[in-house]
Amino acid sequence: MNTKPMGPMPPEYADQQGVLKIAGRRASDWAAAGTPLFVYDPAIVAARIAQFRSAIPAVDLHYAIKANPHPDLLTAIAPLVDGLDIASAGELRLALTVKSATSISFAGPGKRDGELEAAITAGVTLNVESEGEASRALVIADRIGRTPRLAVRVNPDIELRGSGMKMGGRPSPFGIDAGRVPALVRRLISAGADWRGFHIYAGSQALDAGAVAETQAATVTLAARLADEAGAPPPLVNLGGGFGVPYFAGDRPLDIEMIGSRLADTLAKRPTVLANSRFAIELGRWLVAEAGVYLARVVDRKESGGEIFIVLDGGLNHQLAASGNFGTVVRRNYPLAVTDHMGETMVETVNVVGPLCTPLDRLGDRVALPHVEPGDVIAVFLAGAYGATASPAAFLGHPPAIEQVAV
Ligand SMILES: *Cc1c(COP(=O)(O)O)cnc(C)c1O
């Protein structure tokens, strides 16, 4: 049976030998509390934030909480970032427990009237996604006697080259086509709104620093053009994010030092209409993906048609992304390990599957691992983003995963 490669283990775990430790504690000890289990290490998130601050010091850092909204993790992250980006009334409630309203911005299509009202009442910035939504926000603000903080989400006529998920440069449910933005900005300002600026998001999961830098430069140019046409300098330009993490074999970490130096050049040369603007980058997975490990216990080991199947007590019901069914075109293997056999010789090629009655529930396709027996614990790395809350936990009625944040 030919072996298929796995993605690279995050640097914090790559050199561990013998037993896997997460936040200094043996994975098997974490797993003793019950599996399946996610463990998040806030120290790894803090290290990523520190790396961002040193590479890109002049730009605000926002955390897009949909990547991982676990309340304890959010409590650890909130004081280290300048803003939180949210996309629902549920995330709004959560964000307000850890951050002041003026540091929160609310994007996403289809905001309901109740969500608009909650956001305006709280005083968070709404990134409006259509002219219709802008009109509803103005009516609601008028009715409740508040000045709404409104930014305009732009559907840019640029896209992030090489990004895993393109969100610009085409017809889109997100944002307002760039050509119609200046008129809307003028309308918001004349209606008395507190216009906060632009939100321009061109893509996600990019590993090519040159492409990110190019997109950021084009985003700054676009923001300047729109501001000129609107006749209004934006207080904030949210440049989007799109910083990717290496999930798969051959992926390399994003060179954020290069992004920082190119962005510094771009900002130094920016048009005068942006002279007093602040700039922000909003990140989800780049901050949290590598800080999470999903641990599942081996229930069965079986053979079929000459292949070995290692069956775990959890799978795509908790960690959909690792099964290749969350925004990937071709299924590839995330990095996996046997927690008490780190660094051992890979002696067999196995399929690692979850307990669900669907062939989609495969976490490792023909991966090389040390010998695995029932009772062993398998670690799936890069589980800190789009894991527990982005997976169909109710599908097939297994219990939800436990989530623990290391302290
Ligand atoms: C999802 C999302 C993010 C976070 O994306 P990552 O790929 O996790 O960094 C940031 N901004 C917006 C508008 C989003 O929709």
CSV table of C-alpha atoms and ligand atoms in Angstrom, one decimal:
chain,number,residue,atom,x,y,z
A,1,MET,CA,0.0,0.0,0.0
A,2,ASN,CA,1.6,3.3,-1.0
A,3,THR,CA,1.9,5.9,1.7
A,4,LYS,CA,0.5,9.4,1.3
A,5,PRO,CA,2.4,12.3,3.1
A,6,MET,CA,1.1,14.2,6.1
A,7,GLY,CA,1.4,17.9,6.6
A,8,PRO,CA,4.1,19.4,8.8
A,9,MET,CA,3.7,19.3,12.5
A,10,PRO,CA,3.6,22.8,14.0
A,11,PRO,CA,7.1,23.9,15.2
A,12,GLU,CA,6.1,23.6,18.9
A,13,TYR,CA,5.6,19.9,18.6
A,14,ALA,CA,7.9,19.0,15.7
A,15,ASP,CA,10.9,18.0,17.8
A,16,GLN,CA,9.2,16.2,20.6
A,17,GLN,CA,10.4,12.7,21.2
A,18,GLY,CA,8.8,9.9,23.1
A,19,VAL,CA,5.7,11.4,24.4
A,20,LEU,CA,3.7,14.3,23.1
A,21,LYS,CA,3.4,17.2,25.5
A,22,ILE,CA,0.8,20.0,25.1
A,23,ALA,CA,1.5,23.1,27.1
A,24,GLY,CA,4.0,21.1,29.1
A,25,ARG,CA,1.7,18.3,30.0
A,26,ARG,CA,1.6,14.8,28.5
A,27,ALA,CA,-1.1,14.4,25.9
A,28,SER,CA,-2.0,11.1,27.5
A,29,ASP,CA,-2.7,13.0,30.8
A,30,TRP,CA,-4.9,15.5,29.0
A,31,ALA,CA,-6.7,12.5,27.3
A,32,ALA,CA,-7.2,10.8,30.7
A,33,ALA,CA,-9.9,13.3,31.4
A,34,GLY,CA,-11.9,11.9,28.5
A,35,THR,CA,-11.7,11.7,24.7
A,36,PRO,CA,-12.3,13.1,22.1
A,37,LEU,CA,-10.8,16.3,23.4
A,38,PHE,CA,-9.4,19.5,22.0
A,39,VAL,CA,-6.6,21.1,23.9
A,40,TYR,CA,-5.7,24.8,23.2
A,41,ASP,CA,-2.5,26.4,24.3
A,42,PRO,CA,-2.8,30.2,24.7
A,43,ALA,CA,1.0,30.5,24.9
A,44,ILE,CA,1.2,29.5,21.3
A,45,VAL,CA,-1.3,32.1,20.3
A,46,ALA,CA,0.6,34.7,22.3
A,47,ALA,CA,3.8,33.8,20.5
A,48,ARG,CA,2.0,34.3,17.1
A,49,ILE,CA,0.7,37.7,18.3
A,50,ALA,CA,4.2,38.7,19.4
A,51,GLN,CA,5.6,37.6,16.0
A,52,PHE,CA,2.9,39.7,14.3
A,53,ARG,CA,3.7,42.8,16.5
A,54,SER,CA,7.4,42.6,15.7
A,55,ALA,CA,6.9,42.1,12.0
A,56,ILE,CA,4.0,44.5,11.4
A,57,PRO,CA,4.2,47.0,14.2
A,58,ALA,CA,2.3,49.9,12.7
A,59,VAL,CA,-0.9,48.0,11.9
A,60,ASP,CA,-3.7,47.0,14.3
A,61,LEU,CA,-4.3,43.3,14.8
A,62,HIS,CA,-7.9,42.0,15.0
A,63,TYR,CA,-8.9,38.5,15.9
A,64,ALA,CA,-11.8,37.0,13.8
A,65,ILE,CA,-13.4,35.0,16.5
A,66,LYS,CA,-15.2,32.6,14.3
A,67,ALA,CA,-11.9,30.7,14.0
A,68,ASN,CA,-12.2,29.7,17.6
A,69,PRO,CA,-14.7,31.3,19.9
A,70,HIS,CA,-13.9,29.2,23.0
A,71,PRO,CA,-14.6,31.6,25.9
A,72,ASP,CA,-11.5,30.8,27.9
A,73,LEU,CA,-9.3,31.1,24.8
A,74,LEU,CA,-11.0,34.4,23.9
A,75,THR,CA,-10.4,35.7,27.4
A,76,ALA,CA,-6.7,35.0,26.9
A,77,ILE,CA,-6.5,36.5,23.4
A,78,ALA,CA,-8.6,39.7,23.9
A,79,PRO,CA,-6.2,41.8,25.8
A,80,LEU,CA,-3.4,41.0,23.3
A,81,VAL,CA,-5.2,42.2,20.2
A,82,ASP,CA,-6.6,45.6,19.2
A,83,GLY,CA,-10.0,44.4,18.0
A,84,LEU,CA,-12.4,41.5,17.6
A,85,ASP,CA,-14.2,40.8,14.4
A,86,ILE,CA,-17.5,39.1,14.8
A,87,ALA,CA,-20.3,37.8,12.5
A,88,SER,CA,-23.4,37.1,14.5
A,89,ALA,CA,-25.4,38.3,17.6
A,90,GLY,CA,-24.0,35.3,19.4
A,91,GLU,CA,-20.5,36.3,18.7
A,92,LEU,CA,-21.4,39.8,19.7
A,93,ARG,CA,-22.6,38.8,23.2
A,94,LEU,CA,-19.4,36.8,23.6
A,95,ALA,CA,-17.1,39.5,22.3
A,96,LEU,CA,-18.7,42.1,24.6
A,97,THR,CA,-17.7,40.0,27.7
A,98,VAL,CA,-14.0,40.5,26.9
A,99,LYS,CA,-13.6,43.7,24.8
A,100,SER,CA,-15.0,47.2,24.7
A,101,ALA,CA,-17.7,47.9,22.0
A,102,THR,CA,-15.5,50.4,20.2
A,103,SER,CA,-12.9,47.6,19.5
A,104,ILE,CA,-15.5,45.3,18.0
A,105,SER,CA,-16.6,45.2,14.4
A,106,PHE,CA,-19.5,43.1,13.0
A,107,ALA,CA,-19.3,41.8,9.4
A,108,GLY,CA,-21.2,39.2,7.6
A,109,PRO,CA,-24.2,39.0,5.2
A,110,GLY,CA,-27.8,38.8,6.3
A,111,LYS,CA,-27.6,40.6,9.6
A,112,ARG,CA,-31.1,40.5,10.9
A,113,ASP,CA,-32.8,43.6,12.3
A,114,GLY,CA,-32.4,42.3,15.9
A,115,GLU,CA,-28.7,41.9,15.3
A,116,LEU,CA,-28.3,45.4,13.8
A,117,GLU,CA,-30.2,46.8,16.8
A,118,ALA,CA,-28.1,44.9,19.3
A,119,ALA,CA,-24.9,46.1,17.6
A,120,ILE,CA,-26.0,49.7,17.4
A,121,THR,CA,-27.2,49.7,21.0
A,122,ALA,CA,-23.9,48.3,22.1
A,123,GLY,CA,-21.9,50.8,20.0
A,124,VAL,CA,-19.9,48.3,17.9
A,125,THR,CA,-19.0,49.1,14.3
A,126,LEU,CA,-21.2,47.5,11.7
A,127,ASN,CA,-19.4,46.6,8.5
A,128,VAL,CA,-22.4,47.0,6.2
A,129,GLU,CA,-22.6,44.4,3.4
A,130,SER,CA,-25.3,46.0,1.1
A,131,GLU,CA,-27.1,49.2,0.5
A,132,GLY,CA,-30.3,47.5,1.9
A,133,GLU,CA,-28.5,46.6,5.1
A,134,ALA,CA,-27.2,50.2,5.4
A,135,SER,CA,-30.7,51.5,5.1
A,136,ARG,CA,-32.1,49.2,7.7
A,137,ALA,CA,-29.2,50.2,10.1
A,138,LEU,CA,-30.0,53.9,9.6
A,139,VAL,CA,-33.7,53.3,10.3
A,140,ILE,CA,-33.0,51.3,13.4
A,141,ALA,CA,-30.5,53.8,14.7
A,142,ASP,CA,-33.0,56.6,14.1
A,143,ARG,CA,-35.7,54.7,15.9
A,144,ILE,CA,-33.6,54.0,19.0
A,145,GLY,CA,-32.0,57.5,18.9
A,146,ARG,CA,-28.4,56.4,18.5
A,147,THR,CA,-25.6,57.4,16.1
A,148,PRO,CA,-24.6,54.2,14.3
A,149,ARG,CA,-20.9,53.4,13.8
A,150,LEU,CA,-20.9,52.2,10.2
A,151,ALA,CA,-18.0,50.9,8.0
A,152,VAL,CA,-18.5,49.8,4.4
A,153,ARG,CA,-17.4,46.3,3.4
A,154,VAL,CA,-16.1,46.5,-0.1
A,155,ASN,CA,-16.3,43.7,-2.6
A,156,PRO,CA,-12.9,44.5,-4.1
A,157,ASP,CA,-12.2,44.2,-7.8
A,158,ILE,CA,-9.0,42.4,-6.7
A,159,GLU,CA,-8.5,38.9,-5.4
A,160,LEU,CA,-5.8,37.3,-3.2
A,161,ARG,CA,-3.7,35.3,-5.6
A,162,GLY,CA,-3.0,31.8,-4.3
A,163,SER,CA,-5.5,31.9,-1.5
A,164,GLY,CA,-7.4,28.8,-0.5
A,165,MET,CA,-10.7,30.6,-0.4
A,166,LYS,CA,-11.2,33.6,-2.7
A,167,MET,CA,-13.5,36.2,-1.5
A,168,GLY,CA,-13.0,39.1,-3.9
A,169,GLY,CA,-12.9,40.0,-7.5
A,170,ARG,CA,-16.2,38.3,-8.5
A,171,PRO,CA,-19.9,38.4,-7.8
A,172,SER,CA,-20.2,37.9,-4.0
A,173,PRO,CA,-22.6,37.8,-1.1
A,174,PHE,CA,-19.9,39.7,0.8
A,175,GLY,CA,-19.5,43.5,0.6
A,176,ILE,CA,-20.7,46.1,-1.9
A,177,ASP,CA,-19.2,46.2,-5.4
A,178,ALA,CA,-16.4,48.8,-5.3
A,179,GLY,CA,-18.0,51.0,-8.0
A,180,ARG,CA,-21.0,51.6,-5.8
A,181,VAL,CA,-19.2,52.3,-2.6
A,182,PRO,CA,-18.4,56.1,-2.9
A,183,ALA,CA,-22.1,56.9,-3.3
A,184,LEU,CA,-23.0,54.8,-0.2
A,185,VAL,CA,-20.3,56.5,1.9
A,186,ARG,CA,-21.7,59.9,1.0
A,187,ARG,CA,-25.2,58.7,1.8
A,188,LEU,CA,-24.1,57.4,5.3
A,189,ILE,CA,-22.3,60.6,6.1
A,190,SER,CA,-25.1,62.8,5.1
A,191,ALA,CA,-27.5,60.7,7.1
A,192,GLY,CA,-25.5,61.5,10.2
A,193,ALA,CA,-23.8,58.1,10.7
A,194,ASP,CA,-20.4,57.9,12.3
A,195,TRP,CA,-18.6,56.6,9.2
A,196,ARG,CA,-15.7,54.4,10.4
A,197,GLY,CA,-14.1,53.5,7.0
A,198,PHE,CA,-13.6,50.5,4.8
A,199,HIS,CA,-13.4,46.7,5.3
A,200,ILE,CA,-11.8,45.0,2.3
A,201,TYR,CA,-11.3,41.3,2.5
A,202,ALA,CA,-9.8,39.6,-0.5
A,203,GLY,CA,-9.2,36.0,0.5
A,204,SER,CA,-8.0,33.4,3.1
A,205,GLN,CA,-5.4,30.7,3.7
A,206,ALA,CA,-2.6,32.3,1.6
A,207,LEU,CA,0.9,31.0,2.1
A,208,ASP,CA,2.6,33.2,-0.5
A,209,ALA,CA,3.9,36.3,1.2
A,210,GLY,CA,4.4,38.0,-2.2
A,211,ALA,CA,0.8,37.5,-3.1
A,212,VAL,CA,-0.4,38.9,0.3
A,213,ALA,CA,1.8,41.9,0.0
A,214,GLU,CA,0.6,42.6,-3.5
A,215,THR,CA,-3.0,42.3,-2.4
A,216,GLN,CA,-2.4,44.6,0.5
A,217,ALA,CA,-0.8,47.2,-1.8
A,218,ALA,CA,-3.8,46.9,-4.2
A,219,THR,CA,-6.2,47.2,-1.2
A,220,VAL,CA,-4.5,50.5,0.0
A,221,THR,CA,-4.8,51.8,-3.6
A,222,LEU,CA,-8.4,50.9,-3.8
A,223,ALA,CA,-9.2,52.4,-0.4
A,224,ALA,CA,-7.6,55.6,-1.5
A,225,ARG,CA,-9.5,55.7,-4.7
A,226,LEU,CA,-12.8,55.1,-3.0
A,227,ALA,CA,-12.1,57.7,-0.3
A,228,ASP,CA,-11.2,60.3,-3.0
A,229,GLU,CA,-14.4,59.5,-4.9
A,230,ALA,CA,-16.4,59.7,-1.7
A,231,GLY,CA,-14.6,62.9,-0.7
A,232,ALA,CA,-14.1,61.4,2.8
A,233,PRO,CA,-10.9,60.1,4.5
A,234,PRO,CA,-11.6,56.8,6.2
A,235,PRO,CA,-10.7,56.6,9.9
A,236,LEU,CA,-9.9,52.9,9.6
A,237,VAL,CA,-8.9,50.8,6.6
A,238,ASN,CA,-9.3,47.1,7.5
A,239,LEU,CA,-7.0,45.4,5.0
A,240,GLY,CA,-8.5,42.0,5.5
A,241,GLY,CA,-6.2,39.1,6.4
A,242,GLY,CA,-5.8,35.8,4.7
A,243,PHE,CA,-2.6,34.7,6.4
A,244,GLY,CA,-2.5,30.9,6.0
A,245,VAL,CA,-1.0,28.1,8.0
A,246,PRO,CA,0.8,25.1,6.6
A,247,TYR,CA,-1.7,22.2,6.8
A,248,PHE,CA,-0.3,19.9,4.1
A,249,ALA,CA,2.9,18.3,2.9
A,250,GLY,CA,5.0,20.8,1.1
A,251,ASP,CA,3.3,23.8,2.7
A,252,ARG,CA,5.7,26.4,4.2
A,253,PRO,CA,5.0,28.9,6.9
A,254,LEU,CA,4.0,32.4,5.6
A,255,ASP,CA,6.9,34.8,5.6
A,256,ILE,CA,5.2,37.6,7.7
A,257,GLU,CA,8.5,39.5,8.0
A,258,MET,CA,8.4,40.0,4.3
A,259,ILE,CA,4.7,41.1,4.5
A,260,GLY,CA,5.6,43.5,7.2
A,261,SER,CA,8.4,45.2,5.3
A,262,ARG,CA,6.5,45.4,2.1
A,263,LEU,CA,3.4,46.8,3.9
A,264,ALA,CA,5.6,49.4,5.7
A,265,ASP,CA,6.7,50.6,2.2
A,266,THR,CA,3.2,50.6,0.9
A,267,LEU,CA,2.0,52.7,3.9
A,268,ALA,CA,4.9,55.1,3.7
A,269,LYS,CA,3.9,55.9,0.1
A,270,ARG,CA,0.2,56.0,0.7
A,271,PRO,CA,-2.0,58.7,-0.9
A,272,THR,CA,-2.7,61.7,1.2
A,273,VAL,CA,-6.4,60.9,1.6
A,274,LEU,CA,-5.2,58.0,3.8
A,275,ALA,CA,-2.6,60.1,5.7
A,276,ASN,CA,-4.5,60.0,9.0
A,277,SER,CA,-6.1,56.6,8.6
A,278,ARG,CA,-5.4,53.7,10.9
A,279,PHE,CA,-4.9,50.3,9.3
A,280,ALA,CA,-5.9,46.9,10.6
A,281,ILE,CA,-5.3,43.2,9.7
A,282,GLU,CA,-7.9,40.7,10.8
A,283,LEU,CA,-6.7,37.1,11.4
A,284,GLY,CA,-8.3,33.9,12.4
A,285,ARG,CA,-6.5,30.7,11.7
A,286,TRP,CA,-3.0,32.1,11.6
A,287,LEU,CA,-3.4,33.0,15.3
A,288,VAL,CA,-5.0,29.9,16.6
A,289,ALA,CA,-4.8,26.9,14.3
A,290,GLU,CA,-1.4,25.7,15.5
A,291,ALA,CA,-2.4,26.3,19.2
A,292,GLY,CA,-5.0,23.4,19.1
A,293,VAL,CA,-4.6,19.7,19.1
A,294,TYR,CA,-7.5,17.2,18.8
A,295,LEU,CA,-7.0,14.0,20.7
A,296,ALA,CA,-9.0,10.9,20.0
A,297,ARG,CA,-8.6,7.4,21.3
A,298,VAL,CA,-8.2,4.3,19.2
A,299,VAL,CA,-11.3,2.0,19.6
A,300,ASP,CA,-10.6,-0.6,17.0
A,301,ARG,CA,-7.9,-1.8,14.6
A,302,LYS,CA,-9.1,-3.8,11.7
A,303,GLU,CA,-8.0,-5.0,8.3
A,304,SER,CA,-9.9,-4.9,5.1
A,305,GLY,CA,-8.7,-5.7,1.5
A,306,GLY,CA,-5.1,-5.6,2.7
A,307,GLU,CA,-5.3,-2.2,4.3
A,308,ILE,CA,-5.3,-1.4,8.0
A,309,PHE,CA,-8.0,0.8,9.5
A,310,ILE,CA,-7.5,2.6,12.8
A,311,VAL,CA,-10.9,3.6,14.2
A,312,LEU,CA,-11.1,6.5,16.6
A,313,ASP,CA,-13.7,7.6,19.0
A,314,GLY,CA,-14.2,10.9,17.2
A,315,GLY,CA,-13.7,12.2,13.7
A,316,LEU,CA,-15.3,14.6,11.3
A,317,ASN,CA,-18.1,15.3,13.8
A,318,HIS,CA,-15.5,17.3,15.7
A,319,GLN,CA,-12.7,18.0,13.3
A,320,LEU,CA,-14.4,18.3,9.9
A,321,ALA,CA,-11.5,20.2,8.4
A,322,ALA,CA,-9.0,17.4,8.9
A,323,SER,CA,-11.3,15.0,6.9
A,324,GLY,CA,-11.0,17.4,3.9
A,325,ASN,CA,-14.6,18.4,3.8
A,326,PHE,CA,-14.3,22.0,4.9
A,327,GLY,CA,-13.2,24.2,2.0
A,328,THR,CA,-10.6,22.1,0.4
A,329,VAL,CA,-10.7,20.9,-3.2
A,330,VAL,CA,-8.5,17.9,-2.9
A,331,ARG,CA,-8.4,15.8,0.3
A,332,ARG,CA,-4.9,15.8,1.8
A,333,ASN,CA,-3.6,14.7,5.2
A,334,TYR,CA,-3.2,16.9,8.2
A,335,PRO,CA,-0.3,16.0,10.4
A,336,LEU,CA,-1.1,13.2,12.9
A,337,ALA,CA,0.9,11.5,15.6
A,338,VAL,CA,0.5,8.6,18.1
A,339,THR,CA,0.9,10.5,21.4
A,340,ASP,CA,3.1,8.1,23.2
A,341,HIS,CA,5.2,7.2,20.3
A,342,MET,CA,6.6,10.5,19.1
A,343,GLY,CA,9.6,10.4,16.9
A,344,GLU,CA,9.4,6.6,16.5
A,345,THR,CA,10.0,4.8,13.3
A,346,MET,CA,6.9,4.7,11.1
A,347,VAL,CA,6.4,1.0,10.7
A,348,GLU,CA,3.0,0.8,9.0
A,349,THR,CA,0.7,2.5,6.6
A,350,VAL,CA,-2.8,2.9,7.9
A,351,ASN,CA,-6.1,4.6,7.4
A,352,VAL,CA,-7.2,6.6,10.4
A,353,VAL,CA,-11.0,6.9,10.5
A,354,GLY,CA,-13.6,8.3,12.8
A,355,PRO,CA,-16.6,6.4,14.1
A,356,LEU,CA,-19.2,7.9,11.8
A,357,CYS,CA,-21.1,5.7,9.3
A,358,THR,CA,-19.9,7.7,6.3
A,359,PRO,CA,-16.8,7.2,4.1
A,360,LEU,CA,-16.1,10.9,4.4
A,361,ASP,CA,-15.0,10.3,8.0
A,362,ARG,CA,-11.3,9.8,7.4
A,363,LEU,CA,-8.7,11.8,9.2
A,364,GLY,CA,-5.6,10.0,7.8
A,365,ASP,CA,-5.5,8.5,4.3
A,366,ARG,CA,-2.7,5.9,4.0
A,367,VAL,CA,-0.5,7.6,6.5
A,368,ALA,CA,2.7,6.1,7.9
A,369,LEU,CA,2.6,5.8,11.7
A,370,PRO,CA,4.3,3.8,14.4
A,371,HIS,CA,2.4,0.6,15.4
A,372,VAL,CA,-1.0,1.6,16.8
A,373,GLU,CA,-3.3,-0.5,19.1
A,374,PRO,CA,-6.7,0.1,20.6
A,375,GLY,CA,-6.3,2.4,23.6
A,376,ASP,CA,-3.6,4.5,22.0
A,377,VAL,CA,-4.3,8.2,21.5
A,378,ILE,CA,-4.0,9.9,18.1
A,379,ALA,CA,-3.2,13.6,17.9
A,380,VAL,CA,-4.5,15.6,15.0
A,381,PHE,CA,-2.6,18.9,14.8
A,382,LEU,CA,-3.8,22.2,13.5
A,383,ALA,CA,-7.0,21.8,15.3
A,384,GLY,CA,-7.2,25.2,16.9
A,385,ALA,CA,-9.1,26.9,14.1
A,386,TYR,CA,-12.4,25.8,12.5
A,387,GLY,CA,-12.6,22.7,14.7
A,388,ALA,CA,-15.2,22.2,17.3
A,389,THR,CA,-17.5,25.0,16.2
A,390,ALA,CA,-17.1,24.4,12.5
A,391,SER,CA,-17.9,20.7,12.6
A,392,PRO,CA,-21.3,18.9,12.6
A,393,ALA,CA,-21.2,17.7,16.2
A,394,ALA,CA,-24.8,16.5,16.2
A,395,PHE,CA,-24.3,14.3,13.1
A,396,LEU,CA,-24.8,10.7,14.1
A,397,GLY,CA,-25.4,11.5,17.8
A,398,HIS,CA,-22.0,11.0,19.3
A,399,PRO,CA,-21.1,13.2,22.3
A,400,PRO,CA,-19.5,16.5,21.6
A,401,ALA,CA,-15.8,16.8,22.1
A,402,ILE,CA,-14.4,18.2,25.4
A,403,GLU,CA,-12.5,21.4,25.0
A,404,GLN,CA,-9.8,22.4,27.4
A,405,VAL,CA,-7.7,25.6,27.5
A,406,ALA,CA,-4.2,25.1,29.1
A,407,VAL,CA,-3.4,27.7,31.8
B,1,LIG,C1,-13.4,34.2,8.3
B,1,LIG,C2,-12.9,35.6,8.2
B,1,LIG,C3,-11.7,35.9,8.7
B,1,LIG,C4,-10.7,34.9,9.3
B,1,LIG,O1,-10.2,34.1,8.3
B,1,LIG,P1,-8.9,33.2,8.6
B,1,LIG,O2,-8.7,32.5,7.3
B,1,LIG,O3,-9.3,32.3,9.7
B,1,LIG,O4,-7.8,34.1,8.9
B,1,LIG,C5,-11.3,37.2,8.7
B,1,LIG,N1,-12.1,38.1,8.1
B,1,LIG,C6,-13.3,37.9,7.6
B,1,LIG,C7,-14.2,38.9,7.0
B,1,LIG,C8,-13.8,36.6,7.6
B,1,LIG,O5,-15.0,36.3,7.1
